[in-house]
PDB file of C-alpha atoms in Angstrom:
ATOM      1  CA  MET A 188      -0.299  -0.178   0.191  1.00  0.00           C
ATOM      2  CA  ARG A 189       1.453   3.202  -0.977  1.00  0.00           C
ATOM      3  CA  ALA A 190       1.974   5.949   1.303  1.00  0.00           C
ATOM      4  CA  ALA A 191      -0.827   8.017   0.983  1.00  0.00           C
ATOM      5  CA  GLY A 192      -3.301   5.441   0.912  1.00  0.00           C
ATOM      6  CA  HIS A 193      -2.257   3.879   4.116  1.00  0.00           C
ATOM      7  CA  ALA A 194      -2.372   7.598   5.460  1.00  0.00           C
ATOM      8  CA  THR A 195      -5.923   7.513   4.637  1.00  0.00           C
ATOM      9  CA  LYS A 196      -6.656   4.448   5.911  1.00  0.00           C
ATOM     10  CA  GLU A 197      -5.267   5.276   9.580  1.00  0.00           C
ATOM     11  CA  ARG A 198      -7.188   8.292   9.374  1.00  0.00           C
ATOM     12  CA  ILE A 199     -10.482   6.376   8.645  1.00  0.00           C
ATOM     13  CA  LEU A 200      -9.210   3.960  11.446  1.00  0.00           C
ATOM     14  CA  ALA A 201      -8.873   6.551  13.710  1.00  0.00           C
ATOM     15  CA  ALA A 202     -12.131   8.491  12.973  1.00  0.00           C
ATOM     16  CA  ALA A 203     -13.968   5.235  13.094  1.00  0.00           C
ATOM     17  CA  THR A 204     -12.833   4.913  16.497  1.00  0.00           C
ATOM     18  CA  ALA A 205     -14.162   7.892  17.789  1.00  0.00           C
ATOM     19  CA  GLU A 206     -17.446   7.456  16.393  1.00  0.00           C
ATOM     20  CA  PHE A 207     -17.972   4.328  17.617  1.00  0.00           C
ATOM     21  CA  ALA A 208     -16.797   5.101  21.003  1.00  0.00           C
ATOM     22  CA  GLU A 209     -19.403   7.488  20.439  1.00  0.00           C
ATOM     23  CA  HIS A 210     -22.420   6.137  18.776  1.00  0.00           C
ATOM     24  CA  GLY A 211     -21.742   2.694  18.798  1.00  0.00           C
ATOM     25  CA  VAL A 212     -21.739   0.796  15.959  1.00  0.00           C
ATOM     26  CA  ALA A 213     -26.061   1.295  15.435  1.00  0.00           C
ATOM     27  CA  GLY A 214     -25.316   5.180  15.997  1.00  0.00           C
ATOM     28  CA  ALA A 215     -22.239   5.275  13.840  1.00  0.00           C
ATOM     29  CA  ARG A 216     -22.443   7.096  10.628  1.00  0.00           C
ATOM     30  CA  ILE A 217     -19.970   6.305   7.250  1.00  0.00           C
ATOM     31  CA  ASN A 218     -20.948  10.144   6.087  1.00  0.00           C
ATOM     32  CA  ARG A 219     -19.077  11.165   9.673  1.00  0.00           C
ATOM     33  CA  ILE A 220     -16.386   9.200   9.206  1.00  0.00           C
ATOM     34  CA  ALA A 221     -15.498   9.573   6.081  1.00  0.00           C
ATOM     35  CA  ALA A 222     -15.644  13.381   6.661  1.00  0.00           C
ATOM     36  CA  GLU A 223     -13.565  13.672   9.722  1.00  0.00           C
ATOM     37  CA  ALA A 224     -11.134  11.378   8.026  1.00  0.00           C
ATOM     38  CA  ARG A 225     -11.007  13.727   5.299  1.00  0.00           C
ATOM     39  CA  ALA A 226     -11.865  11.074   2.702  1.00  0.00           C
ATOM     40  CA  SER A 227     -14.633   9.861   0.148  1.00  0.00           C
ATOM     41  CA  LYS A 228     -17.529   7.072   0.820  1.00  0.00           C
ATOM     42  CA  ASP A 229     -16.224   5.330  -1.782  1.00  0.00           C
ATOM     43  CA  ARG A 230     -12.435   5.031  -0.441  1.00  0.00           C
ATOM     44  CA  LEU A 231     -14.007   4.373   2.521  1.00  0.00           C
ATOM     45  CA  TYR A 232     -15.508   1.249   1.274  1.00  0.00           C
ATOM     46  CA  ALA A 233     -12.860   0.313  -0.790  1.00  0.00           C
ATOM     47  CA  TYR A 234     -10.667  -0.697   2.038  1.00  0.00           C
ATOM     48  CA  PHE A 235     -13.266  -1.658   4.241  1.00  0.00           C
ATOM     49  CA  PRO A 236     -16.622  -3.400   2.646  1.00  0.00           C
ATOM     50  CA  SER A 237     -19.322  -2.251   5.274  1.00  0.00           C
ATOM     51  CA  LYS A 238     -19.382  -0.701   8.995  1.00  0.00           C
ATOM     52  CA  GLN A 239     -19.685  -3.792  10.217  1.00  0.00           C
ATOM     53  CA  ALA A 240     -15.820  -5.101   8.624  1.00  0.00           C
ATOM     54  CA  LEU A 241     -14.932  -1.322   9.975  1.00  0.00           C
ATOM     55  CA  PHE A 242     -15.991  -2.044  13.221  1.00  0.00           C
ATOM     56  CA  GLU A 243     -14.367  -5.306  13.721  1.00  0.00           C
ATOM     57  CA  GLU A 244     -11.057  -3.778  12.158  1.00  0.00           C
ATOM     58  CA  VAL A 245     -11.635  -0.650  15.242  1.00  0.00           C
ATOM     59  CA  VAL A 246     -11.752  -3.469  17.509  1.00  0.00           C
ATOM     60  CA  ARG A 247      -9.127  -6.088  16.411  1.00  0.00           C
ATOM     61  CA  GLN A 248      -6.730  -3.208  16.383  1.00  0.00           C
ATOM     62  CA  TRP A 249      -8.292  -1.461  19.394  1.00  0.00           C
ATOM     63  CA  ALA A 250      -7.351  -5.211  21.209  1.00  0.00           C
ATOM     64  CA  VAL A 251      -3.829  -5.046  19.781  1.00  0.00           C
ATOM     65  CA  ASP A 252      -3.381  -1.458  20.833  1.00  0.00           C
ATOM     66  CA  VAL A 253      -4.787  -1.923  24.908  1.00  0.00           C
ATOM     67  CA  GLY A 254      -3.275  -5.202  24.934  1.00  0.00           C
ATOM     68  CA  GLU A 255       0.441  -3.618  24.346  1.00  0.00           C
ATOM     69  CA  ARG A 256      -0.051  -1.093  26.516  1.00  0.00           C
ATOM     70  CA  THR A 257      -1.142  -2.936  29.663  1.00  0.00           C
ATOM     71  CA  ALA A 258       0.953  -6.521  29.086  1.00  0.00           C
ATOM     72  CA  VAL A 259      -0.669  -9.564  31.719  1.00  0.00           C
ATOM     73  CA  ARG A 260       1.813 -11.044  33.870  1.00  0.00           C
ATOM     74  CA  GLY A 261       0.743 -14.191  35.747  1.00  0.00           C
ATOM     75  CA  ASP A 262       3.407 -13.055  38.565  1.00  0.00           C
ATOM     76  CA  ASP A 263       2.096  -9.322  38.709  1.00  0.00           C
ATOM     77  CA  LEU A 264      -1.877  -9.558  38.483  1.00  0.00           C
ATOM     78  CA  PRO A 265      -2.474  -6.352  40.738  1.00  0.00           C
ATOM     79  CA  GLY A 266       0.511  -4.656  38.048  1.00  0.00           C
ATOM     80  CA  TYR A 267      -1.534  -4.849  35.306  1.00  0.00           C
ATOM     81  CA  VAL A 268      -5.360  -3.561  37.050  1.00  0.00           C
ATOM     82  CA  GLY A 269      -2.971  -0.710  37.339  1.00  0.00           C
ATOM     83  CA  ARG A 270      -1.537  -0.715  33.845  1.00  0.00           C
ATOM     84  CA  LEU A 271      -5.057  -1.372  33.014  1.00  0.00           C
ATOM     85  CA  PHE A 272      -6.359   1.657  35.350  1.00  0.00           C
ATOM     86  CA  ASP A 273      -3.587   4.626  33.504  1.00  0.00           C
ATOM     87  CA  ASP A 274      -4.788   2.907  30.059  1.00  0.00           C
ATOM     88  CA  TYR A 275      -8.289   4.270  30.988  1.00  0.00           C
ATOM     89  CA  LEU A 276      -7.296   7.786  31.995  1.00  0.00           C
ATOM     90  CA  GLY A 277      -5.095   8.379  29.521  1.00  0.00           C
ATOM     91  CA  ASN A 278      -7.236   7.012  26.824  1.00  0.00           C
ATOM     92  CA  PRO A 279     -11.214   7.702  28.542  1.00  0.00           C
ATOM     93  CA  GLN A 280     -12.336   6.612  24.912  1.00  0.00           C
ATOM     94  CA  THR A 281     -11.589   3.038  25.340  1.00  0.00           C
ATOM     95  CA  ALA A 282     -13.645   2.859  28.114  1.00  0.00           C
ATOM     96  CA  ARG A 283     -16.698   4.014  25.794  1.00  0.00           C
ATOM     97  CA  LEU A 284     -15.928   1.736  22.846  1.00  0.00           C
ATOM     98  CA  GLN A 285     -15.069  -1.209  25.061  1.00  0.00           C
ATOM     99  CA  ALA A 286     -18.613  -1.010  26.658  1.00  0.00           C
ATOM    100  CA  TRP A 287     -19.918  -0.801  22.936  1.00  0.00           C
ATOM    101  CA  ILE A 288     -18.136  -3.920  22.028  1.00  0.00           C
ATOM    102  CA  ASP A 289     -18.898  -5.481  24.686  1.00  0.00           C
ATOM    103  CA  LEU A 290     -23.197  -4.467  23.573  1.00  0.00           C
ATOM    104  CA  ALA A 291     -22.379  -5.390  20.410  1.00  0.00           C
ATOM    105  CA  GLU A 292     -23.147  -9.019  20.552  1.00  0.00           C
ATOM    106  CA  PRO A 293     -22.689  -9.888  24.381  1.00  0.00           C
ATOM    107  CA  ASP A 294     -24.732 -13.681  23.483  1.00  0.00           C
ATOM    108  CA  ARG A 295     -22.551 -14.791  20.191  1.00  0.00           C
ATOM    109  CA  LEU A 296     -18.932 -15.428  20.907  1.00  0.00           C
ATOM    110  CA  ALA A 297     -17.712 -17.022  18.002  1.00  0.00           C
ATOM    111  CA  SER A 298     -14.162 -19.261  18.631  1.00  0.00           C
ATOM    112  CA  ASP A 299     -12.542 -16.770  16.453  1.00  0.00           C
ATOM    113  CA  ASP A 300     -14.543 -13.613  17.967  1.00  0.00           C
ATOM    114  CA  LEU A 301     -11.491 -10.570  18.641  1.00  0.00           C
ATOM    115  CA  ARG A 302     -12.750 -10.401  21.901  1.00  0.00           C
ATOM    116  CA  LEU A 303     -12.005 -14.352  22.575  1.00  0.00           C
ATOM    117  CA  THR A 304      -8.825 -13.615  20.751  1.00  0.00           C
ATOM    118  CA  ALA A 305      -7.907 -10.807  22.847  1.00  0.00           C
ATOM    119  CA  LEU A 306      -8.373 -12.945  25.962  1.00  0.00           C
ATOM    120  CA  ARG A 307      -7.348 -16.355  25.281  1.00  0.00           C
ATOM    121  CA  PRO A 308      -3.440 -15.062  26.323  1.00  0.00           C
ATOM    122  CA  LYS A 309      -4.136 -12.749  29.442  1.00  0.00           C
ATOM    123  CA  ILE A 310      -6.273 -16.395  30.656  1.00  0.00           C
ATOM    124  CA  ASP A 311      -3.906 -17.833  29.882  1.00  0.00           C
ATOM    125  CA  ALA A 312      -1.396 -15.953  32.146  1.00  0.00           C
ATOM    126  CA  ILE A 313      -3.748 -16.303  34.830  1.00  0.00           C
ATOM    127  CA  ARG A 314      -3.292 -20.005  34.911  1.00  0.00           C
ATOM    128  CA  GLN A 315       0.680 -19.852  34.766  1.00  0.00           C
ATOM    129  CA  GLY A 316       0.298 -17.215  37.323  1.00  0.00           C
ATOM    130  CA  GLN A 317      -1.777 -19.751  39.247  1.00  0.00           C
ATOM    131  CA  ALA A 318       0.512 -22.800  38.660  1.00  0.00           C
ATOM    132  CA  ASP A 319       3.395 -20.916  39.753  1.00  0.00           C
ATOM    133  CA  GLY A 320       1.796 -20.196  43.201  1.00  0.00           C
ATOM    134  CA  HIS A 321       1.079 -16.012  42.287  1.00  0.00           C
ATOM    135  CA  VAL A 322      -2.513 -16.606  42.079  1.00  0.00           C
ATOM    136  CA  ASP A 323      -5.444 -17.739  44.411  1.00  0.00           C
ATOM    137  CA  PRO A 324      -5.668 -21.491  42.244  1.00  0.00           C
ATOM    138  CA  SER A 325      -9.548 -21.317  43.574  1.00  0.00           C
ATOM    139  CA  TRP A 326     -10.273 -18.728  40.704  1.00  0.00           C
ATOM    140  CA  HIS A 327     -11.173 -20.397  37.186  1.00  0.00           C
ATOM    141  CA  PRO A 328      -8.747 -17.822  35.346  1.00  0.00           C
ATOM    142  CA  ALA A 329     -11.489 -16.597  32.571  1.00  0.00           C
ATOM    143  CA  ASP A 330     -13.957 -15.612  35.436  1.00  0.00           C
ATOM    144  CA  LEU A 331     -10.774 -13.890  37.535  1.00  0.00           C
ATOM    145  CA  LEU A 332     -10.116 -11.881  33.790  1.00  0.00           C
ATOM    146  CA  ILE A 333     -13.547 -10.573  34.025  1.00  0.00           C
ATOM    147  CA  VAL A 334     -13.267  -9.363  37.766  1.00  0.00           C
ATOM    148  CA  LEU A 335      -9.880  -8.065  37.037  1.00  0.00           C
ATOM    149  CA  LEU A 336     -11.264  -5.865  34.173  1.00  0.00           C
ATOM    150  CA  GLY A 337     -14.281  -4.936  35.729  1.00  0.00           C
ATOM    151  CA  ILE A 338     -12.166  -3.510  39.089  1.00  0.00           C
ATOM    152  CA  ALA A 339     -10.411  -1.226  36.843  1.00  0.00           C
ATOM    153  CA  ARG A 340     -12.618  -0.409  34.105  1.00  0.00           C
ATOM    154  CA  SER A 341     -14.645   0.423  37.499  1.00  0.00           C
ATOM    155  CA  MET A 342     -12.296   2.503  39.189  1.00  0.00           C
ATOM    156  CA  ALA A 343     -11.304   3.927  36.481  1.00  0.00           C
ATOM    157  CA  LEU A 344     -14.459   5.270  35.275  1.00  0.00           C
ATOM    158  CA  SER A 345     -14.590   6.663  39.046  1.00  0.00           C
ATOM    159  CA  ALA A 346     -11.200   8.231  39.150  1.00  0.00           C
ATOM    160  CA  LEU A 347     -13.201  10.116  35.501  1.00  0.00           C
ATOM    161  CA  ALA A 348     -15.850  10.941  37.503  1.00  0.00           C
ATOM    162  CA  VAL A 349     -15.218  11.897  40.867  1.00  0.00           C
ATOM    163  CA  GLY A 350     -14.531  15.726  40.043  1.00  0.00           C
ATOM    164  CA  LYS A 351     -17.034  16.350  38.874  1.00  0.00           C
ATOM    165  CA  ILE A 352     -19.029  14.389  41.890  1.00  0.00           C
ATOM    166  CA  ASP A 353     -17.798  15.582  45.019  1.00  0.00           C
ATOM    167  CA  GLY A 354     -14.980  17.871  43.955  1.00  0.00           C
ATOM    168  CA  GLY A 355     -12.198  15.867  43.976  1.00  0.00           C
ATOM    169  CA  ALA A 356     -12.661  15.275  47.703  1.00  0.00           C
ATOM    170  CA  ARG A 357     -10.144  14.531  50.349  1.00  0.00           C
ATOM    171  CA  GLY A 358      -8.962  11.253  49.648  1.00  0.00           C
ATOM    172  CA  ARG A 359     -10.510  10.806  46.245  1.00  0.00           C
ATOM    173  CA  ASP A 360      -8.584  12.218  44.106  1.00  0.00           C
ATOM    174  CA  ALA A 361      -7.038   9.044  41.113  1.00  0.00           C
ATOM    175  CA  ALA A 362      -3.670   8.517  42.702  1.00  0.00           C
ATOM    176  CA  GLY A 363      -5.647   6.900  45.531  1.00  0.00           C
ATOM    177  CA  ILE A 364      -8.690   5.847  43.826  1.00  0.00           C
ATOM    178  CA  ARG A 365      -6.190   3.294  41.589  1.00  0.00           C
ATOM    179  CA  ARG A 366      -3.886   2.652  44.695  1.00  0.00           C
ATOM    180  CA  ALA A 367      -7.481   1.282  45.959  1.00  0.00           C
ATOM    181  CA  ALA A 368      -7.825  -0.568  42.550  1.00  0.00           C
ATOM    182  CA  VAL A 369      -4.913  -2.441  42.813  1.00  0.00           C
ATOM    183  CA  LEU A 370      -5.074  -3.243  46.187  1.00  0.00           C
ATOM    184  CA  ALA A 371      -8.365  -4.794  45.638  1.00  0.00           C
ATOM    185  CA  ALA A 372      -6.778  -6.584  42.711  1.00  0.00           C
ATOM    186  CA  GLN A 373      -4.302  -7.765  45.220  1.00  0.00           C
ATOM    187  CA  ARG A 374      -6.680  -9.508  47.923  1.00  0.00           C
ATOM    188  CA  VAL A 375      -8.949 -10.752  45.189  1.00  0.00           C
ATOM    189  CA  THR A 376      -5.621 -12.269  43.087  1.00  0.00           C
ATOM    190  CA  GLU A 377      -3.557 -13.650  46.320  1.00  0.00           C
ATOM    191  CA  PRO A 378      -3.078 -17.482  47.485  1.00  0.00           C
ATOM    192  CA  PRO A 379      -4.775 -18.868  50.679  1.00  0.00           C
ATOM    193  CA  GLY A 380      -2.551 -17.851  53.162  1.00  0.00           C
ATOM    194  CA  SER A 381      -0.091 -15.436  51.430  1.00  0.00           C
ATOM    195  CA  THR A 382       1.590 -12.903  53.225  1.00  0.00           C
ATOM    196  CA  GLN A 383       1.791 -10.383  49.989  1.00  0.00           C
ATOM    197  CA  GLY A 384      -0.780  -8.169  51.552  1.00  0.00           C
TER     198      GLY A 384
END
């Protein structure tokens, strides 16, 4: 692909990411995406044959980017929650996009679904952490991952909203909320009888 074509495709993906994060798949409009990307609809459809195909590429790119920024290690799941928290705060669009992804087709996850493809290595890291004695083995790795993702996302959303809710009341700053998220993850993951915390 020529450099100009690559730049156009990247602009389309950036515009689509913002559009899907704001409006979801159903509410997103190809006209707005093309206009924001400074590309014609014909050019957009040359790269992505449908809105669904464009959404799937946004999801794929999102999963890769977030995975690279936050990296799961079975010997440091609380650290993973901290990195996810930081990523949500640094990229608020990520939390909105993830919510729309979760709502897109929650009951139909094919074995090659992009969400499952992105989650498998994380589940494997948790399983390895359990085998190595770093993580409570009573958890099913997939269930634990869901809990950790929930802690990171809900606490980050709390941190994003805290200034609006209570004016940043004492002890409710983003750093304090992050510490609470990491501590919660530590307590949830530590093996029985552990002296970690």
